[in-house]
């Protein structure tokens, strides 16, 4: 018996008890006149010899089969010790006890040896089987291919999760969108050059008032109209511009829009939110930079850059290839929500003020995960996905 | 906008030694984003060289190169001729060329070193205009006698070529946002540079520097004998008249042969404009300098009076680009006498009154047009010009007389004419509206503590007039060049911008705490993760399709899925429609992967599809006002329904063969299984209905439906014709489900029940039924007949063959029974099993084998 480890249940892999059990044959009837000294089988010297023979045979058994033969020969029904045992019954009562003890001890000794050897041989066999069953697993058995999520949707989810972690909620809006939501609600006047600069896909007929949304910003207006202020909502989604596909442009791309409308929100809060998002996505402690800009739906407006996570703006031997040596990476646009946007959505600009921001998901992915070519993101090549796993 | 540094220095005190990079950084800080730097990126030694010998050598690749010996004087340190390999042929021995020597750097950070090529050590390069960033076309090697003309006389080999070619001159290109039209001029850029750096500023609309001396630019007042101008507008747009100022000046006696001086031509070129003729060049120069577009007419070709009016319906005009355009009554025209159209106001002139090579007297126009009118005309006729770009963003209405004066002075100085004393200044411009401004607003919006004094100072810096009322509220009148400043937040931006955005602190706001992801958002992630776990790869395909794809998919002519939203301006006429199912585009990704050598490909895509509704139009009410509820509802209702779908497509093996053993080809059971995995992932039970639907194999397609019959989607094998049309492998399988249906069906709190601790009891049955009976129907009967004790039923074998009738099939089911409260007896199990068999017999004539 192997020693039990404390606290473990006994789950003995091999049964060992049977090996030591004696098979008893028929026994002679009692004979009160029998003299043990005169029965040669019960002669102590003979028994001693039987034991010696048995132990030698057991020790010599090199396999379970040989041990089995030794058991039959030395502990089986017809073995000398079994015969001796059978003779005990024929002894007079006065002699039975001593002869019984002697034979019993002898058989015990033999059985003990059998059991020990049995255990040893079984252990050897078990070990041999494990060796024989060994498989070479050094070449990957890719029997069932494993799939992958797309890095872009994973990036969008990661960005959304950061916002959720800050207590924001995630909203969606339609890709085929009303022109009013895409432009007018966001203070893009029909005649303003900014509206012309959006390279918009129009749904036929062109005066249908329906476009493919050029940014996720209509999600701002939809959320505000549906839910009112205060509101902290991020809108990731697919957007469209009439750009031909190349290494840095795609007509179909993704953005994440953020909108917070509450009492007392300032550009400092905007910056704090962006700093957190940049840190979570690109590296702890990274800061963002705001540069004056113009967007119809924000005033004041800013372009935002995040600190280059490679050089962090510190001098390098060769110009930093990630940021081109400027120390900053362009990320998107942002600003304080224009009063006209709040009014169009039924929010009182005298009471509430808010900030909004938007950035490209592709761009975030490309910088975060070191991609040079936009086309790889949209081609759907499974080798592209496979580089990233299910969590990027 | 391209800003030549040398020009900028004329209007702002740019410190000596300031680089283009530094100027760009200074401009970025106030919101003028760098678009590029030009010039200043060539590092010497770049010297004049004389080609001494030139030996053509034909190469194995068929190309002929020239092995040249070039005299570069002492520039190479030895005075010996420099050996250089050159691939171009447009020069000859004896020519003066430009040579960059090892150690030099060409634009694009192209470092030059001696290198072995074509069997020689080429110690430098003979430069082309393209390589030096001086030309956009590769017209070959610069031969200095051609390039410099007379200025090439007396050049010596070894002389520094950088100043010779103007390569030390830098131009910064910045992006001007649509709100700041005034930055489409050196006047505006220099002002912003001054705001950013504090450098002294000299307004070129007020002061000229001539021969190093400052001189006020003084426009004369209008005279009664000025060229007659009539401003008419019977239909102002939104109350704004089309033209509210029209200044004319006349210069007579110009020398038609007068040339544009080199300094002006250089500035124009650096600013991105092509020198054309003196009159045109001066007009462009004035526009770039101060931001006022002007026009020069040949006085001899204009009778007068100039009448500015809206176009008549059907009126036509041939513009300078030789296109005849039919005009719109909103278009504003400049006419001669009301009839002859001279041009589209603020957009483009006509051909009839152009200044020509024989013009001696010119009529100069400097006007102010309504931005909206110009924007609409420009958009309507797809005609964008340097003038329209400025007018639609707003030009300083006080600029016209000053710009005209500058133009007159330059014409007189350069063209030799004389200014006519007659001056016209028609119209009445409106003055900027004062803004009532609470000086605490910048602090409340930006989060930086600005004192009232600081706010006033910053606003005055940008040219505002500021007065304070008794209550501390400010009255701020913006300068005439800032028509974009209309509201408090506009002024807040100016305060924050000039004070510096970098001073804004970082404060994380405390959101009230949200609900986390919505059920729909969670389902989308769960389904995507489940499919990836099943071995499928997520891809994103473009949503654009064409009718031919519907044909490929075998959709009938009246199939609802052909009815798709059409784009008015698609990228490709082949794909003008928005997909109505993901399977219309997903096979493209399969094909691409197979084309790139992949063998076993299983893909999925999750995205919305677009179902066009009735041909409704969405109203487009304007900005700044909340539409009433009925209009909002109309807008929302016109947006097409866009349900979220998931589609799958697979070909190859779902289990690969390898050293571990044989593999298995992906078949339709994998696909139906994956479709179920989607439903299982969100805990929705679906039923299967054998069905026929394009693009699937008519005998290998199943519809998945909720218990109430709502369709979830379809899974199956693609029709062999579809396989062929799409060019995908035979037996490609696919599925498409409506995730919105699954999201709705799973949006409930699932209820748990205690698990039975009693042992299950199994029983197998084999039922012979006609082949016309579907497996699913038999299984349903078995399930119904077996009763509540049945835990599960599994069809584990199907037999069709000799041992039963030809039209029969034998279905073997494994039934597993379990009771919640007891161990079942053999009798109970047998009774339930017999009931199952009996039900199948009743429903389908099943016979137990
Ligand atoms: Zn860097």
Tab-separated table of C-alpha atoms and ligand atoms in Angstrom, chain A residues 308 310-311 320 322-323 327, ligand 1:
chain	number	residue	atom	x	y	z
A	308	UNK	CA	4.091	59.293	-28.416
A	310	UNK	CA	7.609	55.177	-27.950
A	311	UNK	CA	9.720	58.267	-27.331
A	320	UNK	CA	11.274	58.430	-33.672
A	322	UNK	CA	6.232	56.258	-34.583
A	323	UNK	CA	5.594	59.994	-34.243
A	327	UNK	CA	6.581	63.496	-29.732
C	1	LIG	ZN1	7.890	59.169	-30.869
